[in-house]
Short mmCIF file of N, CA, C and O in Angstrom, two decimals:
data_model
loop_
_atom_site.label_atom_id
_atom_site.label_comp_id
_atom_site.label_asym_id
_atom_site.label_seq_id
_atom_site.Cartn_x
_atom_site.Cartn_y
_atom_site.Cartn_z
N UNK N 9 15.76 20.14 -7.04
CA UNK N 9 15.12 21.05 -6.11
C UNK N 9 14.04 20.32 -5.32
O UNK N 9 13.97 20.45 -4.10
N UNK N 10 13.07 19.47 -6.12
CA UNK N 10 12.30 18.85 -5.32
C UNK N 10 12.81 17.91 -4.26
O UNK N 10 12.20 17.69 -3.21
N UNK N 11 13.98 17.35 -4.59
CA UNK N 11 14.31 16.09 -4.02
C UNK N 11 14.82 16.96 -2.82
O UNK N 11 14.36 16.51 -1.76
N UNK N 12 15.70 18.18 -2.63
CA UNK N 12 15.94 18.84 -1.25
C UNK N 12 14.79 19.11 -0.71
O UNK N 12 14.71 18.74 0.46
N UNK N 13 13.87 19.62 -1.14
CA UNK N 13 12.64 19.74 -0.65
C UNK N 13 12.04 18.58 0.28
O UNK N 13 11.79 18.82 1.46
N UNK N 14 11.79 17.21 -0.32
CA UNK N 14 11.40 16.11 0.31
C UNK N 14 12.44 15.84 1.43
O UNK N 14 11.92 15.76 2.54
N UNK N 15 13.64 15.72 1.39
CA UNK N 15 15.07 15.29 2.03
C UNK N 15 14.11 16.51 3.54
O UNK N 15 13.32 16.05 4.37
N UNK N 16 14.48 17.84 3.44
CA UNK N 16 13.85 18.77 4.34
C UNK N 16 12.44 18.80 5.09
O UNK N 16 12.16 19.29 6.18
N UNK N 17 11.58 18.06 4.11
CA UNK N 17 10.33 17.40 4.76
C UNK N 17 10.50 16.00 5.97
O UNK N 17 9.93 15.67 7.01
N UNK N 18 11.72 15.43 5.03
CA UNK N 18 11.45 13.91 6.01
C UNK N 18 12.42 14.53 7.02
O UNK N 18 12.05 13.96 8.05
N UNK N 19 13.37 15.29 7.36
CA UNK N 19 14.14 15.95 8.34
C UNK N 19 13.48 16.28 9.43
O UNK N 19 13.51 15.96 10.62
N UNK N 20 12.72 17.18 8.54
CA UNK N 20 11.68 18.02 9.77
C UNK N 20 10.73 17.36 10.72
O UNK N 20 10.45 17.71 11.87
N UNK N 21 10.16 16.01 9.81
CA UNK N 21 8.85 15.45 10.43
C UNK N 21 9.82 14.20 11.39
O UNK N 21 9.33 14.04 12.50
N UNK N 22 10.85 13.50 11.18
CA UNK N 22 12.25 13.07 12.26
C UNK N 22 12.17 13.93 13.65
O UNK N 22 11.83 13.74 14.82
N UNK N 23 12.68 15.00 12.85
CA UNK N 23 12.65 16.29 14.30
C UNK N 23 11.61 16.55 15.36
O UNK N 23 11.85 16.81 16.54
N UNK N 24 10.01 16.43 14.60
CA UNK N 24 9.22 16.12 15.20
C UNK N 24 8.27 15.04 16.28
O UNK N 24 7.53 15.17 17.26
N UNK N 25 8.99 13.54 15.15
CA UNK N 25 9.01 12.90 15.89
C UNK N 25 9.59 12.46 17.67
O UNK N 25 9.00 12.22 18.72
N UNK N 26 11.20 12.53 17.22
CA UNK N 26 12.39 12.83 18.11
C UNK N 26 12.13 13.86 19.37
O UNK N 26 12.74 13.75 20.43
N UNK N 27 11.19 14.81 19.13
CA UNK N 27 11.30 15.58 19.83
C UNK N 27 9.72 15.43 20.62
O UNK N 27 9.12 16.31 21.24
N UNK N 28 9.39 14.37 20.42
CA UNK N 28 7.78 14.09 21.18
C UNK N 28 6.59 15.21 21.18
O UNK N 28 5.69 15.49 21.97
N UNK N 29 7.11 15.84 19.65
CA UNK N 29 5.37 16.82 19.39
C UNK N 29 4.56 15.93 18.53
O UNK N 29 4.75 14.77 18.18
N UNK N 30 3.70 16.68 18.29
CA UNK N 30 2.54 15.93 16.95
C UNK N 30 3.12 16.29 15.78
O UNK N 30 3.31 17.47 15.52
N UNK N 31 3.56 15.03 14.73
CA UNK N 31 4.25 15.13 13.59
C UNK N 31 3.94 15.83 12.76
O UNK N 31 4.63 16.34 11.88
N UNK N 32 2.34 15.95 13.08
CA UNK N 32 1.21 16.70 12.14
C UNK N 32 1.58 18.17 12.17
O UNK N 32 1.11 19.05 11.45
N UNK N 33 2.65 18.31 13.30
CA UNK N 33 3.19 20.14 13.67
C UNK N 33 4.46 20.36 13.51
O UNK N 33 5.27 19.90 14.32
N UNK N 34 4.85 21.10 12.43
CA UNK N 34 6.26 21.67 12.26
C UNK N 34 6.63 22.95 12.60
O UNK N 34 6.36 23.88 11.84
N UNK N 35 7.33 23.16 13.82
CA UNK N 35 6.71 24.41 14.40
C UNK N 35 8.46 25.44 13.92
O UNK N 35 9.61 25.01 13.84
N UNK N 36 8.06 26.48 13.76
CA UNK N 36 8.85 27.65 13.52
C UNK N 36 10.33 27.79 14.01
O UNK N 36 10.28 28.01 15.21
N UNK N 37 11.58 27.75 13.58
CA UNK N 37 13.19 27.98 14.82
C UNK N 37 12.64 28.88 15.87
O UNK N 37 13.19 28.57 16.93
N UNK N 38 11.78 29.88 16.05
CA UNK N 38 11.46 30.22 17.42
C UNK N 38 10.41 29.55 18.40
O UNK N 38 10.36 29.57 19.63
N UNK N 39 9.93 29.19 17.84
CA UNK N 39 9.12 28.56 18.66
C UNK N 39 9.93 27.12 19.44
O UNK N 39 10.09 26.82 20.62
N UNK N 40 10.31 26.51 18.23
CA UNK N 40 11.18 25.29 19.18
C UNK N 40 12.37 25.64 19.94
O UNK N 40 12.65 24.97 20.94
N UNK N 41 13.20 26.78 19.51
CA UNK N 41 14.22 27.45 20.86
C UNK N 41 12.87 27.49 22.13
O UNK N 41 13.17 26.95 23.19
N UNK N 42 11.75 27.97 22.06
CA UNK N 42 11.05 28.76 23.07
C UNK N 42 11.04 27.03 24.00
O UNK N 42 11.36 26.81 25.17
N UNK N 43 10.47 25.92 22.76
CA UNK N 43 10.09 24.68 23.72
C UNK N 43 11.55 24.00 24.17
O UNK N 43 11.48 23.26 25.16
N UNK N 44 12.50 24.12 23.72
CA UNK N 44 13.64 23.56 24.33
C UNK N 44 14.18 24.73 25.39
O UNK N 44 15.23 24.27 25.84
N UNK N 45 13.89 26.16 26.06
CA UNK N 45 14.27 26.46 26.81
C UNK N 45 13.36 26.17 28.18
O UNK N 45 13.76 26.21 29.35
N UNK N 46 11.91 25.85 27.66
CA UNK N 46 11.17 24.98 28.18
C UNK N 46 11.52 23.60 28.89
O UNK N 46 11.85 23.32 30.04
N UNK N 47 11.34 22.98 27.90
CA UNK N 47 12.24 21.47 28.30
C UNK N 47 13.18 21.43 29.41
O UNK N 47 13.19 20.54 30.26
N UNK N 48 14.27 22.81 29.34
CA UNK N 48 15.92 22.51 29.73
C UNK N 48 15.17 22.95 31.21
O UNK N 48 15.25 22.18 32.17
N UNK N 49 14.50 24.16 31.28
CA UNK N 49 14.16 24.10 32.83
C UNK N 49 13.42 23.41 33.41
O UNK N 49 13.72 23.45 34.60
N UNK N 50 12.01 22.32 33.08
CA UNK N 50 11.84 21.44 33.84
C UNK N 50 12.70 20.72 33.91
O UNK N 50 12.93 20.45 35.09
N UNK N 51 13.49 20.12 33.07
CA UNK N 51 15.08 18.94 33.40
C UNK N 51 15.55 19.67 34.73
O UNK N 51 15.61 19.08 35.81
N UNK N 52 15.83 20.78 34.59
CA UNK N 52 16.94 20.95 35.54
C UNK N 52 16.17 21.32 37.20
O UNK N 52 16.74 21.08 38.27
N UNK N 53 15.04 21.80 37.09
CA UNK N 53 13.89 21.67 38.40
C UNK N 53 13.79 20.28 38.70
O UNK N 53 13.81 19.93 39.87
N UNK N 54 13.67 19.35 37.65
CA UNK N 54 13.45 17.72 38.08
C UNK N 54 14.64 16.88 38.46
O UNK N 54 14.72 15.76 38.95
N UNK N 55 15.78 17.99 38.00
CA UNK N 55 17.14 16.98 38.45
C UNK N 55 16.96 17.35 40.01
O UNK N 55 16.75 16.54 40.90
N UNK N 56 17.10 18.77 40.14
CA UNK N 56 17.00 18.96 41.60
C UNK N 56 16.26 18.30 42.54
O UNK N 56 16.81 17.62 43.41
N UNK N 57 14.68 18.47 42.43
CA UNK N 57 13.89 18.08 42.94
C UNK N 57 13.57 16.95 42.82
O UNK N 57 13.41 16.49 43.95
N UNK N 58 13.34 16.11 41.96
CA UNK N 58 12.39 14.80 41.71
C UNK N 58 13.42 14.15 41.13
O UNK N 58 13.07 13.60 40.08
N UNK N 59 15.14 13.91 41.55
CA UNK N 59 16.04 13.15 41.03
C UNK N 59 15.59 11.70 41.56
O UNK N 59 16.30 11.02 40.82
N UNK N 60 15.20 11.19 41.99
CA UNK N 60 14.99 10.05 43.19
C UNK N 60 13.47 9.22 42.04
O UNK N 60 13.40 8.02 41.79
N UNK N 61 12.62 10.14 41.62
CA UNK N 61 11.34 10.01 40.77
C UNK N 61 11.63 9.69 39.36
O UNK N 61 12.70 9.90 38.80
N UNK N 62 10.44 9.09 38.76
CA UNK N 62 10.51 8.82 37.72
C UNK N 62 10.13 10.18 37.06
O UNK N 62 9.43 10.97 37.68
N UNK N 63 10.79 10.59 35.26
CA UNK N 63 10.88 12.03 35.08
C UNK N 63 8.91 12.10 34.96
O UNK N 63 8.18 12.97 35.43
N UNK N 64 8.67 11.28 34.46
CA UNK N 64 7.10 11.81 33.89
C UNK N 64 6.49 12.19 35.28
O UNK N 64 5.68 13.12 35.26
N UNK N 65 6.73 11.65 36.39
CA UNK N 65 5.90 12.30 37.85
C UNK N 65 6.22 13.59 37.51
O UNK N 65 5.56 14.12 36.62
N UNK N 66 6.96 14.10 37.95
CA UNK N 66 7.71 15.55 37.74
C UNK N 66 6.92 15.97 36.52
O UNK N 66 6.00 16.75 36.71
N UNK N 67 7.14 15.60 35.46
CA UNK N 67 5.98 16.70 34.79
C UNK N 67 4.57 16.42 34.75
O UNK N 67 3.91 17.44 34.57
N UNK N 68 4.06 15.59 34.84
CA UNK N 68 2.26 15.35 35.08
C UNK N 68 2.12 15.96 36.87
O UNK N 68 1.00 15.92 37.39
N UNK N 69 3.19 16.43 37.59
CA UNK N 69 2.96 16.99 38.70
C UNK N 69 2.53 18.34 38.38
O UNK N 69 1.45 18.88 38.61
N UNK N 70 3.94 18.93 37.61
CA UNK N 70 3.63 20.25 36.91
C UNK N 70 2.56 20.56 36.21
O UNK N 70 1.94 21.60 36.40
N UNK N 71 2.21 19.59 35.26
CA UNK N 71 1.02 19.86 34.80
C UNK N 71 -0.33 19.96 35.20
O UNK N 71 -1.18 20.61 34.60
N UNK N 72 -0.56 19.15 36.46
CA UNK N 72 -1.72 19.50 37.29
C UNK N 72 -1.69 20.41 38.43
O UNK N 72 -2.55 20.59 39.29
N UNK N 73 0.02 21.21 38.20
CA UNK N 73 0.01 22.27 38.86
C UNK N 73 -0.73 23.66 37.79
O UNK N 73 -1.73 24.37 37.89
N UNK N 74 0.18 23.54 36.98
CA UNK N 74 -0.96 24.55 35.75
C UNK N 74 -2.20 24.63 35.59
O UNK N 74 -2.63 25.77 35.43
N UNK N 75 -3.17 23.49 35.59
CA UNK N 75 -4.19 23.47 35.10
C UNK N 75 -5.10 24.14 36.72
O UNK N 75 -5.55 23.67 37.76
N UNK N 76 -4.98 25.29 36.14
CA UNK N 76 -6.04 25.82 37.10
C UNK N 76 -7.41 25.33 37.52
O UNK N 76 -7.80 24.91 38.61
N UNK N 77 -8.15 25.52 36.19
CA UNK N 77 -9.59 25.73 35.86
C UNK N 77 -9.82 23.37 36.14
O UNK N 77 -10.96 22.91 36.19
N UNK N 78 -8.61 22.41 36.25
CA UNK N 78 -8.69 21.58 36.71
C UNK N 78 -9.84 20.68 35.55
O UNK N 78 -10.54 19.72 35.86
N UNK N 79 -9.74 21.44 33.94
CA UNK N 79 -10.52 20.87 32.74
C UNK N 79 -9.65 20.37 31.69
O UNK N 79 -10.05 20.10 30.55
N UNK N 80 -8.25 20.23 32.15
CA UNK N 80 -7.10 19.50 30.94
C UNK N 80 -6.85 20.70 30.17
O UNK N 80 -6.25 20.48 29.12
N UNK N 81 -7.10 21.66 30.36
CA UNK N 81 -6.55 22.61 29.66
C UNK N 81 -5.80 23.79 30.48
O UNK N 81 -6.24 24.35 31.49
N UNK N 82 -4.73 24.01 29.92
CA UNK N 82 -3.65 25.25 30.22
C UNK N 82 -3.19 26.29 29.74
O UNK N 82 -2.63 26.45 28.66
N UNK N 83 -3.48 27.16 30.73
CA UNK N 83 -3.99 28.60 30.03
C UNK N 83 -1.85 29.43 30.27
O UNK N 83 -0.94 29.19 31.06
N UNK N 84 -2.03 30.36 29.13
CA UNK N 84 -0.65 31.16 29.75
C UNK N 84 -0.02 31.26 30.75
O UNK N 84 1.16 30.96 30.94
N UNK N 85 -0.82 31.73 31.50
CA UNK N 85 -0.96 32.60 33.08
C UNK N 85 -0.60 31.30 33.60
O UNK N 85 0.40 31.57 34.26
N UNK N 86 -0.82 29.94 33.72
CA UNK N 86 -0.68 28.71 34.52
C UNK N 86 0.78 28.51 34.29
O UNK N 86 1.57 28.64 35.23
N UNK N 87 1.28 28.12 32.72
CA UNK N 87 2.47 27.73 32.61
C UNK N 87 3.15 28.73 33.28
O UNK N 87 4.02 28.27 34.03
N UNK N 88 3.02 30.46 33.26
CA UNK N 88 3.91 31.59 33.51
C UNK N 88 4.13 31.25 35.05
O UNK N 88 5.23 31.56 35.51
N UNK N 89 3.18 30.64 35.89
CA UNK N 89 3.25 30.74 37.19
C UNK N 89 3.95 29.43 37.80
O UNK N 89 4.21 29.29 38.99
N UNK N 90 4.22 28.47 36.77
CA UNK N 90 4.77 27.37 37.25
C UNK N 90 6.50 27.74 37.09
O UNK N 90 7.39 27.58 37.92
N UNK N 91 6.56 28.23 35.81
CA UNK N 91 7.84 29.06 35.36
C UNK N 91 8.38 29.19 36.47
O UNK N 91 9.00 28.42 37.19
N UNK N 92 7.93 30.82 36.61
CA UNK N 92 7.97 31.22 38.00
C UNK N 92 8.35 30.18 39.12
O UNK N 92 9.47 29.68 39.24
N UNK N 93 7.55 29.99 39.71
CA UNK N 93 7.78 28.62 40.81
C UNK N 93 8.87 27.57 40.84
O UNK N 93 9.61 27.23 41.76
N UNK N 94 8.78 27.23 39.82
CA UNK N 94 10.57 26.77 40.06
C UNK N 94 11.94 27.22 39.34
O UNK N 94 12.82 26.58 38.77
N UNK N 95 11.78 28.44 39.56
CA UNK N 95 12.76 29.23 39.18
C UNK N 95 13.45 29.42 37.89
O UNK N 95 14.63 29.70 37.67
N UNK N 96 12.41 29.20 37.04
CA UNK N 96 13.06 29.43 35.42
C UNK N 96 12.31 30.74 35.29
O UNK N 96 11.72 30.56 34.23
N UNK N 97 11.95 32.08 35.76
CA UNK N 97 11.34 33.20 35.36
C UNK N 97 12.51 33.45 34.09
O UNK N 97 12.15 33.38 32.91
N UNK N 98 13.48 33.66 34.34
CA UNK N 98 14.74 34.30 33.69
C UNK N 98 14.76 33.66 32.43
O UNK N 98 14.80 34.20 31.33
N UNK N 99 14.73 32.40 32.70
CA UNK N 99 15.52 32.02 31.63
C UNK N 99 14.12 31.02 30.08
O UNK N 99 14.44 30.53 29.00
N UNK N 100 12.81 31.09 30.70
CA UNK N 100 11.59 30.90 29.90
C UNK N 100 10.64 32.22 29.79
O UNK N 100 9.73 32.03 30.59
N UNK N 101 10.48 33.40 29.17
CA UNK N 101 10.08 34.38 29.04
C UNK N 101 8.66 34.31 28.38
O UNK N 101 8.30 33.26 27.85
N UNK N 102 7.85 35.44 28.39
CA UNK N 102 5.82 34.75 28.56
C UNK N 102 6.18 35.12 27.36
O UNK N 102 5.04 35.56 27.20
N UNK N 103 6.78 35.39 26.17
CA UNK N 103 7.20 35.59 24.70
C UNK N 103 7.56 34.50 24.19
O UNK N 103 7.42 34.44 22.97
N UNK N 104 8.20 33.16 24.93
CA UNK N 104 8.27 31.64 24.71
C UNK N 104 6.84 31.06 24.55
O UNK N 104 6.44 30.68 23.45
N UNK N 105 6.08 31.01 25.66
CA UNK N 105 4.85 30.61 26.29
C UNK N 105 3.95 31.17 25.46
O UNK N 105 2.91 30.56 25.22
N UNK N 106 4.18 32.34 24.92
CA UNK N 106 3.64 32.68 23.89
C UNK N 106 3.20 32.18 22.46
O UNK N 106 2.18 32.00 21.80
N UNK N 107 4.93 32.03 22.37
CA UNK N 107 4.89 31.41 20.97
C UNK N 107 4.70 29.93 20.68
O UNK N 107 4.52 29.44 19.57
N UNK N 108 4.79 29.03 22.27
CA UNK N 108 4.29 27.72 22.00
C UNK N 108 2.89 27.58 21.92
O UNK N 108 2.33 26.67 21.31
N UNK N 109 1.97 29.06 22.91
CA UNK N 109 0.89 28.41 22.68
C UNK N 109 0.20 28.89 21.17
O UNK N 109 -0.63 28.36 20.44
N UNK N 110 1.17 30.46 21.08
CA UNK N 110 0.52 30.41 18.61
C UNK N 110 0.57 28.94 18.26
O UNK N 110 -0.50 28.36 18.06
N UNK N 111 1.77 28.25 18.16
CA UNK N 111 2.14 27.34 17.71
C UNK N 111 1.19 25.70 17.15
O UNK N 111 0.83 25.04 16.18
N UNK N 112 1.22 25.82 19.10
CA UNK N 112 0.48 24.54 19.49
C UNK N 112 -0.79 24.19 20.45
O UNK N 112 -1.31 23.12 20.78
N UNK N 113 -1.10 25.68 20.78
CA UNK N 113 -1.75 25.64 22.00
C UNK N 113 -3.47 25.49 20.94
O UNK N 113 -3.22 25.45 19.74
N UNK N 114 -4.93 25.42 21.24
CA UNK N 114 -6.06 25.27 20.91
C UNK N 114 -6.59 26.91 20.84
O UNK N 114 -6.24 27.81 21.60
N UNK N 115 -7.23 26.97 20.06
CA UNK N 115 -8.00 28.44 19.56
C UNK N 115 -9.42 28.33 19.60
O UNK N 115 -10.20 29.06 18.99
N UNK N 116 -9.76 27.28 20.43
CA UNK N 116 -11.39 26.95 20.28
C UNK N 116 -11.95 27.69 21.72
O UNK N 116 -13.16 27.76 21.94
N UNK N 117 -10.88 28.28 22.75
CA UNK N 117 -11.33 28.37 24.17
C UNK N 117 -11.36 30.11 23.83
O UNK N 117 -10.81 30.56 22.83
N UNK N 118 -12.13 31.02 24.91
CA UNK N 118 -11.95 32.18 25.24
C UNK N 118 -10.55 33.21 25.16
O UNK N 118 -10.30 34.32 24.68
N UNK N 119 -9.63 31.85 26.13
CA UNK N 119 -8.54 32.38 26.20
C UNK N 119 -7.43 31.12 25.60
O UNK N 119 -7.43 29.95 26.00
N UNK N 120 -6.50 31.72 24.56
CA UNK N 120 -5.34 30.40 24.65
C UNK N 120 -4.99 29.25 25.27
O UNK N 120 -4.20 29.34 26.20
N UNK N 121 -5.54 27.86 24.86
CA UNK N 121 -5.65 27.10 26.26
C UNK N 121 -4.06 26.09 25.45
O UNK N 121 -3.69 26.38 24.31
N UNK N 122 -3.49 25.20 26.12
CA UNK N 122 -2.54 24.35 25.39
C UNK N 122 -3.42 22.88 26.37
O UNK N 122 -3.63 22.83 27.58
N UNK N 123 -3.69 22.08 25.52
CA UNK N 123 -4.64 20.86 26.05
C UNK N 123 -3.26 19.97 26.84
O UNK N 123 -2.24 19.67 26.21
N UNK N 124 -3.41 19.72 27.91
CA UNK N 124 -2.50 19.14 28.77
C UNK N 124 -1.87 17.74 28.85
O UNK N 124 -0.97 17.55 29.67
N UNK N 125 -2.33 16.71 28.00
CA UNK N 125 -1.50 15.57 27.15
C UNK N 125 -0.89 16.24 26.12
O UNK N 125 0.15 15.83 25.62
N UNK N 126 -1.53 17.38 25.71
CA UNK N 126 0.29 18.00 24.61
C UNK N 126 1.05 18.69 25.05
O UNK N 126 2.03 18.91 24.33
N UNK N 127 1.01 19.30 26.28
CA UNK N 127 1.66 19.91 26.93
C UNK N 127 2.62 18.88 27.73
O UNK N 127 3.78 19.21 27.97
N UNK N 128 2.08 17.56 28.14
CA UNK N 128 2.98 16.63 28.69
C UNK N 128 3.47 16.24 27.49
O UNK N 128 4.10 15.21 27.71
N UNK N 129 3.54 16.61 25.92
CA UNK N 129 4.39 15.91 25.03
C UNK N 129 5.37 16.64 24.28
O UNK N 129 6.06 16.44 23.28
N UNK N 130 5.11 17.91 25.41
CA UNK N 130 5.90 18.91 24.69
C UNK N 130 7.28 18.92 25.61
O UNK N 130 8.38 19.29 25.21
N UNK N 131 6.91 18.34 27.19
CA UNK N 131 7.75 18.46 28.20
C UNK N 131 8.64 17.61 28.18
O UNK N 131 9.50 17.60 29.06
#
């Protein structure tokens, strides 16, 4: 029993790696559906748009499109409006955005902030 246990630990923290979050975070099957429906629509906004670009322009673009308040931090309402903007409303729901920022986002601000080098490591 222990040994599945460990086998499921070193899986998970792989997964984490692989998937460019902080290893230190093993985040929930909803929450990572929420960041891979994430993921799939900037890919597919950046194939369109920024095919010609290197991918990280395309998202450190996005990301200093979010950051309102212009302090490295990203509030709901920013990611929801970038969503929006390039046409993933449909298919990334503020119940995703939600659950990445329970997940991963900082609890030290007023409002839910997700600090914007993890947000570029989530993208």
């Amino acid at each position: 029993m222990m040994n599945n246990i460990m086998k499921l630990s070193r899986v998970a923290n792989t997964f984490a790696r692989s998937s460019h979050l902080p290893a230190s975070r093993l985040l929930t099957t909803s929450t990572s559906n929420s960041v891979n429906k994430l993921r799939s629509a900037v890919e597919d906004y950046r194939m369109k748009n920024y095919s010609e670009e290197l991918p990280s322009r395309c998202k450190k673009e996005i990301i200093d499109a979010a950051d309102f308040q212009r302090d490295g931090h990203i509030t709901i309402d920013g990611i929801l409006t970038i969503v929006t903007n390039i046409g993933a409303g449909k298919k990334v729901l503020r119940e995703d955005i939600e659950r990445i920022m329970s997940e991963l986002g900082e609890k030290s601000h007023e409002n839910r902030t997700i600090d914007a080098e993890t947000m570029l490591q989530i993208l």
